[in-house]
């Protein structure tokens, strides 16, 4: 990893409030703009592709087109993040994602009904995301001091939910007003804002670069080797992977909105936003109060609640009941994310954060994108409702199995136990 232009802050330096840490606010706003763009784009692409094809498998391919290039590039991306400027890598990846918004805008303006073009752009988008995730997760500990990292993670995650709340709602409204072209124009503008706001962010807490492994293969796999011998981190990451892979219902929302709940794109946006509202409120609570004890059991309970909420959604034919279920699922998922990310950041040395976070993103990408493929393909085979029911039951089964398989994670009391 390249050394930071700013020397690391002294251990004796007075600890400023988090919002006054140099560059933190600008970093937060830049990421907010980028996430806003990604959320608008995600809902508009899904709706547009399904509107063109009326085929549930098309939604599965939307997830697969993004997942495949991301999974192929994540481990090399983690190595790049540990060797070069994390800030510049993030700027480049956001620039490529802005280009993808411009390409989707072109397809919409041409009123293309060939979804192959959409899949090709999504594949490029997935390739850029392979670098975005590890760079973002590794950059935050270089901006704020270690003592404030847990609070920064909670605040960062909760603030991002503003975009996750407003993005789907605005995406549905923009699509209803001007089809995809207007929405993609807004996405392009948001990525541009993100790039501008990231420019003045200083890197103050990066550690000195250390000698890396001699070969590319060893460098790429260092994160996997490290996690393999950290059962707490391995258990937390894999629990999230299989719970969301089996239980996620996000890919089914367009089908539920149109065919089960009988609402339009605005209703679809509301369902997506309900997940984010639950996560936002829970994130704000965690930022103020945090989790002091029994962190492992809290994570297991949160994932179980996530599965139950998705089961309620699966059976519901009433819009407001579905909204509440998505709200609860979002709040439970935020607890799981908070515990997992705090354990990873506190247990990982700075010179390996890129590669460890790349493996974490690989698991997250697998759970999200393959989860969408799982949900879409099962909806095509069995129907949307059975697919959602099977997923919720699968999540609860994973929680029970992981309690037995990872007793070390179950016994985690305070976050410092991860060290």
Short mmCIF file of C-alpha atoms in Angstrom, two decimals:
data_model
loop_
_atom_site.label_atom_id
_atom_site.label_comp_id
_atom_site.label_asym_id
_atom_site.label_seq_id
_atom_site.Cartn_x
_atom_site.Cartn_y
_atom_site.Cartn_z
CA UNK A 1 0.00 0.00 0.00
CA UNK A 2 1.30 3.45 -0.79
CA UNK A 3 2.06 5.63 2.18
CA UNK A 4 -0.32 8.45 2.99
CA UNK A 5 0.59 12.00 2.13
CA UNK A 6 -0.40 13.03 5.66
CA UNK A 7 1.51 11.54 8.57
CA UNK A 8 -0.53 9.45 10.99
CA UNK A 9 -1.88 11.42 13.86
CA UNK A 10 -0.08 11.26 17.16
CA UNK A 11 -1.49 8.97 19.83
CA UNK A 12 -1.38 11.94 22.20
CA UNK A 13 -3.42 14.16 19.88
CA UNK A 14 -6.71 15.30 21.49
CA UNK A 15 -9.65 13.24 20.24
CA UNK A 16 -12.04 15.53 18.39
CA UNK A 17 -15.75 14.71 18.03
CA UNK A 18 -16.35 12.41 15.09
CA UNK A 19 -18.11 15.02 12.98
CA UNK A 20 -15.12 17.36 13.38
CA UNK A 21 -12.53 14.80 12.26
CA UNK A 22 -10.84 16.25 9.20
CA UNK A 23 -12.37 14.87 5.99
CA UNK A 24 -14.93 12.58 7.65
CA UNK A 25 -17.94 14.72 6.76
CA UNK A 26 -16.79 15.17 3.15
CA UNK A 27 -16.18 11.40 2.89
CA UNK A 28 -19.63 10.73 4.29
CA UNK A 29 -21.33 13.09 1.82
CA UNK A 30 -19.39 11.74 -1.16
CA UNK A 31 -20.35 8.19 -0.32
CA UNK A 32 -23.94 9.32 0.25
CA UNK A 33 -24.10 10.73 -3.29
CA UNK A 34 -22.64 7.54 -4.79
CA UNK A 35 -25.00 5.25 -2.86
CA UNK A 36 -27.89 7.49 -3.89
CA UNK A 37 -26.96 6.89 -7.53
CA UNK A 38 -26.59 3.14 -7.06
CA UNK A 39 -29.97 2.81 -5.34
CA UNK A 40 -31.83 4.77 -7.99
CA UNK A 41 -30.12 2.79 -10.73
CA UNK A 42 -30.78 -0.58 -9.10
CA UNK A 43 -34.54 -0.14 -8.88
CA UNK A 44 -34.87 1.47 -12.33
CA UNK A 45 -32.85 -1.25 -14.10
CA UNK A 46 -34.85 -4.02 -12.41
CA UNK A 47 -38.17 -2.41 -13.24
CA UNK A 48 -37.14 -1.55 -16.80
CA UNK A 49 -35.82 -5.03 -17.61
CA UNK A 50 -38.91 -6.72 -16.14
CA UNK A 51 -41.15 -4.23 -17.96
CA UNK A 52 -39.47 -5.18 -21.25
CA UNK A 53 -39.41 -8.94 -20.76
CA UNK A 54 -42.15 -9.81 -18.21
CA UNK A 55 -39.90 -12.78 -17.35
CA UNK A 56 -38.78 -13.47 -13.73
CA UNK A 57 -35.57 -15.05 -15.09
CA UNK A 58 -34.63 -11.64 -16.50
CA UNK A 59 -34.38 -10.37 -12.91
CA UNK A 60 -32.13 -13.31 -12.07
CA UNK A 61 -29.82 -12.35 -14.94
CA UNK A 62 -29.71 -8.73 -13.70
CA UNK A 63 -28.07 -10.00 -10.50
CA UNK A 64 -25.88 -12.54 -12.30
CA UNK A 65 -24.55 -10.00 -14.81
CA UNK A 66 -23.20 -7.88 -11.94
CA UNK A 67 -22.02 -10.75 -9.78
CA UNK A 68 -19.83 -12.69 -12.21
CA UNK A 69 -17.31 -9.93 -13.06
CA UNK A 70 -17.29 -8.77 -9.44
CA UNK A 71 -16.49 -12.22 -8.06
CA UNK A 72 -13.69 -12.70 -10.61
CA UNK A 73 -12.03 -9.37 -9.80
CA UNK A 74 -12.51 -9.01 -6.04
CA UNK A 75 -9.36 -10.80 -4.86
CA UNK A 76 -7.06 -8.97 -7.31
CA UNK A 77 -8.84 -5.76 -6.37
CA UNK A 78 -8.07 -6.33 -2.69
CA UNK A 79 -4.39 -6.68 -3.54
CA UNK A 80 -4.47 -3.45 -5.56
CA UNK A 81 -6.18 -1.63 -2.68
CA UNK A 82 -3.40 -2.68 -0.29
CA UNK A 83 -0.61 -1.63 -2.69
CA UNK A 84 -1.81 1.68 -4.12
CA UNK A 85 -3.75 4.78 -3.08
CA UNK A 86 -7.15 3.69 -1.81
CA UNK A 87 -8.58 7.12 -2.43
CA UNK A 88 -7.54 7.17 -6.11
CA UNK A 89 -8.83 3.63 -6.65
CA UNK A 90 -12.20 4.70 -5.24
CA UNK A 91 -12.28 7.75 -7.52
CA UNK A 92 -11.55 5.60 -10.56
CA UNK A 93 -14.20 3.00 -9.70
CA UNK A 94 -16.85 5.67 -9.13
CA UNK A 95 -15.89 7.22 -12.46
CA UNK A 96 -16.50 3.90 -14.23
CA UNK A 97 -19.87 3.55 -12.49
CA UNK A 98 -20.77 7.04 -13.69
CA UNK A 99 -19.89 5.90 -17.21
CA UNK A 100 -22.30 2.98 -16.76
CA UNK A 101 -25.08 5.43 -15.88
CA UNK A 102 -24.30 7.34 -19.07
CA UNK A 103 -24.49 4.11 -21.11
CA UNK A 104 -27.83 3.15 -19.54
CA UNK A 105 -29.05 6.66 -20.32
CA UNK A 106 -28.09 6.12 -23.97
CA UNK A 107 -29.95 2.79 -24.11
CA UNK A 108 -33.05 4.40 -22.65
CA UNK A 109 -32.96 7.36 -25.01
CA UNK A 110 -32.73 4.93 -27.92
CA UNK A 111 -35.74 3.04 -26.45
CA UNK A 112 -33.84 -0.22 -26.71
CA UNK A 113 -35.85 -3.37 -26.08
CA UNK A 114 -32.80 -5.60 -26.33
CA UNK A 115 -31.92 -6.47 -22.74
CA UNK A 116 -28.50 -7.79 -23.78
CA UNK A 117 -27.22 -4.22 -23.84
CA UNK A 118 -28.45 -3.68 -20.28
CA UNK A 119 -26.71 -6.86 -19.12
CA UNK A 120 -23.44 -5.77 -20.75
CA UNK A 121 -23.51 -2.42 -18.92
CA UNK A 122 -24.35 -4.15 -15.65
CA UNK A 123 -21.34 -6.44 -16.14
CA UNK A 124 -19.08 -3.37 -16.40
CA UNK A 125 -20.80 -1.93 -13.34
CA UNK A 126 -20.09 -5.14 -11.42
CA UNK A 127 -16.41 -4.98 -12.43
CA UNK A 128 -16.15 -1.44 -11.02
CA UNK A 129 -17.89 -2.50 -7.80
CA UNK A 130 -15.15 -5.09 -7.24
CA UNK A 131 -12.77 -2.18 -6.53
CA UNK A 132 -15.30 0.11 -4.84
CA UNK A 133 -16.10 -2.17 -1.91
CA UNK A 134 -12.58 -2.98 -0.64
CA UNK A 135 -11.43 0.62 -1.20
CA UNK A 136 -14.37 2.10 0.71
CA UNK A 137 -14.15 -0.29 3.66
CA UNK A 138 -10.37 0.09 3.91
CA UNK A 139 -10.43 3.88 3.58
CA UNK A 140 -12.64 4.64 6.58
CA UNK A 141 -10.08 3.45 9.20
CA UNK A 142 -7.51 5.74 7.50
CA UNK A 143 -9.77 8.78 8.01
CA UNK A 144 -10.89 8.39 11.66
CA UNK A 145 -8.91 7.25 14.73
CA UNK A 146 -9.27 3.65 15.92
CA UNK A 147 -11.03 4.71 19.13
CA UNK A 148 -13.89 6.15 17.08
CA UNK A 149 -14.06 3.44 14.43
CA UNK A 150 -17.09 1.54 15.79
CA UNK A 151 -19.11 4.77 16.06
CA UNK A 152 -17.95 5.81 12.57
CA UNK A 153 -19.09 2.47 11.13
CA UNK A 154 -22.54 2.79 12.73
CA UNK A 155 -22.93 6.44 11.67
CA UNK A 156 -21.62 5.76 8.18
CA UNK A 157 -23.98 2.81 7.71
CA UNK A 158 -27.00 4.67 9.04
CA UNK A 159 -26.40 7.83 7.02
CA UNK A 160 -26.09 5.71 3.88
CA UNK A 161 -29.62 4.53 4.53
CA UNK A 162 -30.84 8.02 3.71
CA UNK A 163 -29.89 7.27 0.11
CA UNK A 164 -31.29 3.75 0.38
CA UNK A 165 -34.59 5.22 1.59
CA UNK A 166 -34.87 8.14 -0.81
CA UNK A 167 -33.16 6.45 -3.78
CA UNK A 168 -35.76 3.75 -4.51
CA UNK A 169 -38.63 6.17 -3.90
CA UNK A 170 -37.11 8.78 -6.20
CA UNK A 171 -36.17 6.09 -8.73
CA UNK A 172 -39.76 4.90 -8.92
CA UNK A 173 -41.05 8.47 -9.27
CA UNK A 174 -38.46 9.39 -11.93
CA UNK A 175 -39.25 6.24 -13.91
CA UNK A 176 -42.96 7.03 -13.73
CA UNK A 177 -42.36 10.61 -14.92
CA UNK A 178 -39.74 10.20 -17.62
CA UNK A 179 -38.97 6.50 -17.98
CA UNK A 180 -35.35 5.42 -17.46
CA UNK A 181 -33.59 8.34 -19.14
CA UNK A 182 -34.41 10.90 -16.45
CA UNK A 183 -33.42 8.51 -13.65
CA UNK A 184 -30.08 7.64 -15.26
CA UNK A 185 -29.32 11.35 -15.75
CA UNK A 186 -29.75 11.88 -12.00
CA UNK A 187 -27.45 8.89 -11.32
CA UNK A 188 -24.75 10.38 -13.54
CA UNK A 189 -25.01 13.68 -11.66
CA UNK A 190 -24.72 11.95 -8.28
CA UNK A 191 -21.56 10.07 -9.27
CA UNK A 192 -20.04 13.37 -10.42
CA UNK A 193 -20.84 14.99 -7.06
CA UNK A 194 -19.28 12.01 -5.24
CA UNK A 195 -16.02 12.42 -7.15
CA UNK A 196 -15.83 16.15 -6.38
CA UNK A 197 -16.51 15.72 -2.65
CA UNK A 198 -13.88 12.99 -2.28
CA UNK A 199 -11.07 15.24 -3.57
CA UNK A 200 -10.34 17.17 -0.31
CA UNK A 201 -10.50 14.13 2.03
CA UNK A 202 -7.10 13.69 3.80
CA UNK A 203 -5.63 10.30 4.69
CA UNK A 204 -4.36 10.71 8.27
CA UNK A 205 -4.35 7.28 9.93
CA UNK A 206 -2.77 4.98 7.36
CA UNK A 207 0.03 2.81 8.72
CA UNK A 208 3.41 2.51 7.04
CA UNK A 209 3.49 0.04 4.16
CA UNK A 210 4.96 -3.40 4.94
CA UNK A 211 6.56 -6.02 2.75
CA UNK A 212 3.91 -7.96 0.88
CA UNK A 213 3.99 -11.60 -0.19
CA UNK A 214 6.39 -12.40 -3.02
CA UNK A 215 3.93 -13.73 -5.61
CA UNK A 216 0.61 -12.45 -6.90
CA UNK A 217 -1.17 -15.67 -5.92
CA UNK A 218 0.03 -15.37 -2.32
CA UNK A 219 -1.00 -11.72 -2.21
CA UNK A 220 -4.45 -12.44 -3.66
CA UNK A 221 -5.13 -15.28 -1.20
CA UNK A 222 -3.66 -13.64 1.93
CA UNK A 223 -7.07 -12.37 2.99
CA UNK A 224 -8.58 -15.86 2.67
CA UNK A 225 -5.76 -17.38 4.72
CA UNK A 226 -6.15 -14.74 7.42
CA UNK A 227 -9.93 -15.21 7.74
CA UNK A 228 -9.54 -19.00 7.72
CA UNK A 229 -7.71 -18.84 11.05
CA UNK A 230 -10.07 -16.25 12.56
CA UNK A 231 -13.21 -18.30 13.43
CA UNK A 232 -15.07 -15.28 14.79
CA UNK A 233 -14.70 -13.37 11.51
CA UNK A 234 -15.27 -16.48 9.38
CA UNK A 235 -18.45 -17.30 11.26
CA UNK A 236 -19.81 -13.75 11.06
CA UNK A 237 -19.11 -13.40 7.33
CA UNK A 238 -20.42 -16.83 6.34
CA UNK A 239 -23.56 -16.40 8.48
CA UNK A 240 -24.42 -13.27 6.52
CA UNK A 241 -23.60 -15.02 3.24
CA UNK A 242 -25.93 -17.98 3.62
CA UNK A 243 -28.70 -16.13 5.45
CA UNK A 244 -29.08 -13.51 2.72
CA UNK A 245 -28.34 -15.98 -0.10
CA UNK A 246 -31.27 -18.12 0.99
CA UNK A 247 -33.58 -15.56 2.57
CA UNK A 248 -33.26 -12.33 0.57
CA UNK A 249 -36.48 -11.18 -1.13
CA UNK A 250 -35.27 -7.95 -2.78
CA UNK A 251 -35.18 -9.51 -6.26
CA UNK A 252 -38.82 -10.57 -5.83
CA UNK A 253 -40.10 -7.09 -4.99
CA UNK A 254 -40.98 -6.13 -8.60
CA UNK A 255 -43.05 -9.31 -8.91
CA UNK A 256 -44.74 -8.84 -5.53
CA UNK A 257 -45.44 -5.18 -6.33
CA UNK A 258 -47.15 -5.96 -9.63
CA UNK A 259 -48.74 -9.37 -9.11
CA UNK A 260 -49.29 -9.89 -5.36
CA UNK A 261 -49.71 -6.44 -3.79
CA UNK A 262 -50.95 -4.74 -6.99
CA UNK A 263 -48.99 -1.48 -6.60
CA UNK A 264 -47.01 0.45 -9.21
CA UNK A 265 -43.37 1.57 -9.31
CA UNK A 266 -44.04 3.99 -6.46
CA UNK A 267 -45.17 1.06 -4.30
CA UNK A 268 -42.07 -0.88 -5.29
CA UNK A 269 -39.93 2.06 -4.23
CA UNK A 270 -41.78 2.22 -0.90
CA UNK A 271 -41.06 -1.46 -0.22
CA UNK A 272 -37.35 -0.96 -0.94
CA UNK A 273 -37.33 2.17 1.20
CA UNK A 274 -39.03 0.44 4.14
CA UNK A 275 -36.00 -1.84 4.41
CA UNK A 276 -33.77 1.21 4.54
CA UNK A 277 -35.92 3.08 7.07
CA UNK A 278 -35.61 0.18 9.50
CA UNK A 279 -31.86 0.05 8.94
CA UNK A 280 -31.50 3.83 9.33
CA UNK A 281 -33.30 4.00 12.67
CA UNK A 282 -31.42 0.99 14.00
CA UNK A 283 -28.12 2.43 12.77
CA UNK A 284 -28.77 5.72 14.56
CA UNK A 285 -29.55 3.81 17.76
CA UNK A 286 -26.36 1.77 17.45
CA UNK A 287 -24.35 4.93 16.80
CA UNK A 288 -25.58 6.41 20.09
CA UNK A 289 -25.76 3.31 22.29
CA UNK A 290 -23.78 0.62 20.51
CA UNK A 291 -23.60 -3.03 21.56
CA UNK A 292 -21.67 -3.39 24.81
CA UNK A 293 -22.10 -7.07 25.69
CA UNK A 294 -23.07 -10.45 24.15
CA UNK A 295 -22.30 -9.26 20.61
CA UNK A 296 -22.25 -12.82 19.24
CA UNK A 297 -25.70 -13.76 20.50
CA UNK A 298 -27.08 -10.41 19.37
CA UNK A 299 -25.93 -11.16 15.83
CA UNK A 300 -27.55 -14.62 15.80
CA UNK A 301 -30.85 -13.25 17.11
CA UNK A 302 -30.79 -10.43 14.55
CA UNK A 303 -30.34 -12.84 11.64
CA UNK A 304 -33.17 -15.03 12.98
CA UNK A 305 -35.47 -11.98 13.14
CA UNK A 306 -34.44 -11.18 9.56
CA UNK A 307 -35.63 -14.65 8.48
CA UNK A 308 -38.94 -14.35 10.35
CA UNK A 309 -39.63 -10.91 8.84
CA UNK A 310 -39.03 -12.27 5.34
CA UNK A 311 -41.44 -15.13 6.05
CA UNK A 312 -44.12 -12.63 7.08
CA UNK A 313 -43.52 -10.74 3.84
CA UNK A 314 -43.74 -13.98 1.85
CA UNK A 315 -47.25 -14.76 3.12
CA UNK A 316 -48.57 -11.18 3.12
CA UNK A 317 -51.05 -9.91 0.53
CA UNK A 318 -51.63 -6.62 2.38
CA UNK A 319 -49.37 -3.72 1.42
CA UNK A 320 -48.95 -2.18 4.89
CA UNK A 321 -48.13 -5.58 6.44
CA UNK A 322 -45.47 -6.08 3.77
CA UNK A 323 -44.05 -2.63 4.53
CA UNK A 324 -43.74 -3.45 8.25
CA UNK A 325 -42.09 -6.78 7.46
CA UNK A 326 -39.50 -5.06 5.26
CA UNK A 327 -38.94 -2.43 7.97
CA UNK A 328 -38.18 -5.13 10.56
CA UNK A 329 -35.95 -7.02 8.12
CA UNK A 330 -33.94 -3.86 7.46
CA UNK A 331 -33.47 -3.15 11.18
CA UNK A 332 -32.34 -6.71 11.87
CA UNK A 333 -29.95 -6.67 8.94
CA UNK A 334 -28.36 -3.42 10.21
CA UNK A 335 -27.51 -5.11 13.52
CA UNK A 336 -25.84 -7.98 11.66
CA UNK A 337 -23.89 -5.57 9.43
CA UNK A 338 -22.78 -3.47 12.41
CA UNK A 339 -21.47 -6.47 14.35
CA UNK A 340 -19.77 -8.03 11.32
CA UNK A 341 -18.05 -4.86 10.10
CA UNK A 342 -16.84 -3.84 13.56
CA UNK A 343 -15.36 -7.29 14.19
CA UNK A 344 -13.57 -7.25 10.83
CA UNK A 345 -12.13 -3.74 11.13
CA UNK A 346 -10.89 -4.16 14.71
CA UNK A 347 -9.34 -7.57 14.07
CA UNK A 348 -7.53 -6.77 10.80
CA UNK A 349 -4.15 -4.98 10.51
CA UNK A 350 -4.16 -1.98 8.18
CA UNK A 351 -1.76 -3.49 5.62
CA UNK A 352 -4.23 -6.36 5.03
CA UNK A 353 -7.52 -4.47 5.15
CA UNK A 354 -7.90 -4.31 1.36
CA UNK A 355 -7.54 -8.06 0.93
CA UNK A 356 -9.63 -9.00 3.97
CA UNK A 357 -12.36 -6.56 2.95
CA UNK A 358 -12.20 -7.97 -0.58
CA UNK A 359 -13.03 -11.41 0.81
CA UNK A 360 -15.80 -9.83 2.89
CA UNK A 361 -17.17 -8.13 -0.22
CA UNK A 362 -16.93 -11.45 -2.06
CA UNK A 363 -19.20 -12.98 0.56
CA UNK A 364 -21.53 -9.97 0.52
CA UNK A 365 -21.62 -9.95 -3.28
CA UNK A 366 -22.30 -13.67 -3.30
CA UNK A 367 -25.17 -13.28 -0.86
CA UNK A 368 -26.73 -10.30 -2.65
CA UNK A 369 -26.21 -11.07 -6.33
CA UNK A 370 -26.47 -14.87 -6.15
CA UNK A 371 -29.36 -14.37 -3.73
CA UNK A 372 -31.13 -12.37 -6.44
CA UNK A 373 -30.41 -15.14 -8.94
CA UNK A 374 -31.66 -17.76 -6.47
CA UNK A 375 -34.87 -15.83 -5.83
CA UNK A 376 -35.51 -15.03 -9.48
CA UNK A 377 -34.88 -18.56 -10.71
CA UNK A 378 -36.98 -20.14 -7.95
CA UNK A 379 -39.78 -17.68 -8.74
CA UNK A 380 -39.62 -18.81 -12.37
CA UNK A 381 -39.78 -22.49 -11.35
CA UNK A 382 -42.19 -22.46 -8.39
CA UNK A 383 -43.69 -18.97 -8.25
CA UNK A 384 -42.73 -15.87 -6.28
CA UNK A 385 -44.55 -16.77 -3.04
CA UNK A 386 -43.06 -20.30 -2.66
CA UNK A 387 -39.62 -18.87 -3.47
CA UNK A 388 -39.93 -16.32 -0.67
CA UNK A 389 -41.22 -18.92 1.81
CA UNK A 390 -38.39 -21.35 1.07
CA UNK A 391 -35.88 -18.53 1.51
CA UNK A 392 -37.20 -17.50 4.94
CA UNK A 393 -37.16 -21.08 6.22
CA UNK A 394 -33.64 -21.49 4.85
CA UNK A 395 -32.42 -18.46 6.80
CA UNK A 396 -33.71 -19.86 10.09
CA UNK A 397 -32.07 -23.20 9.33
CA UNK A 398 -28.73 -21.46 8.73
CA UNK A 399 -28.94 -19.65 12.09
CA UNK A 400 -29.50 -22.94 13.90
CA UNK A 401 -26.61 -24.62 12.10
CA UNK A 402 -24.17 -21.74 12.64
CA UNK A 403 -24.87 -21.61 16.39
CA UNK A 404 -23.48 -25.15 16.51
CA UNK A 405 -20.70 -24.74 13.95
CA UNK A 406 -19.21 -21.51 15.36
CA UNK A 407 -19.31 -21.61 19.17
CA UNK A 408 -16.48 -19.03 19.27
CA UNK A 409 -18.71 -16.46 17.56
CA UNK A 410 -21.57 -17.37 19.88
CA UNK A 411 -19.36 -16.67 22.91
CA UNK A 412 -18.16 -13.23 21.74
CA UNK A 413 -19.02 -10.75 24.46
CA UNK A 414 -17.24 -7.47 23.70
CA UNK A 415 -15.93 -6.41 20.28
CA UNK A 416 -12.34 -6.45 21.53
CA UNK A 417 -12.67 -10.25 21.82
CA UNK A 418 -12.12 -10.35 18.05
CA UNK A 419 -8.48 -9.41 18.58
#
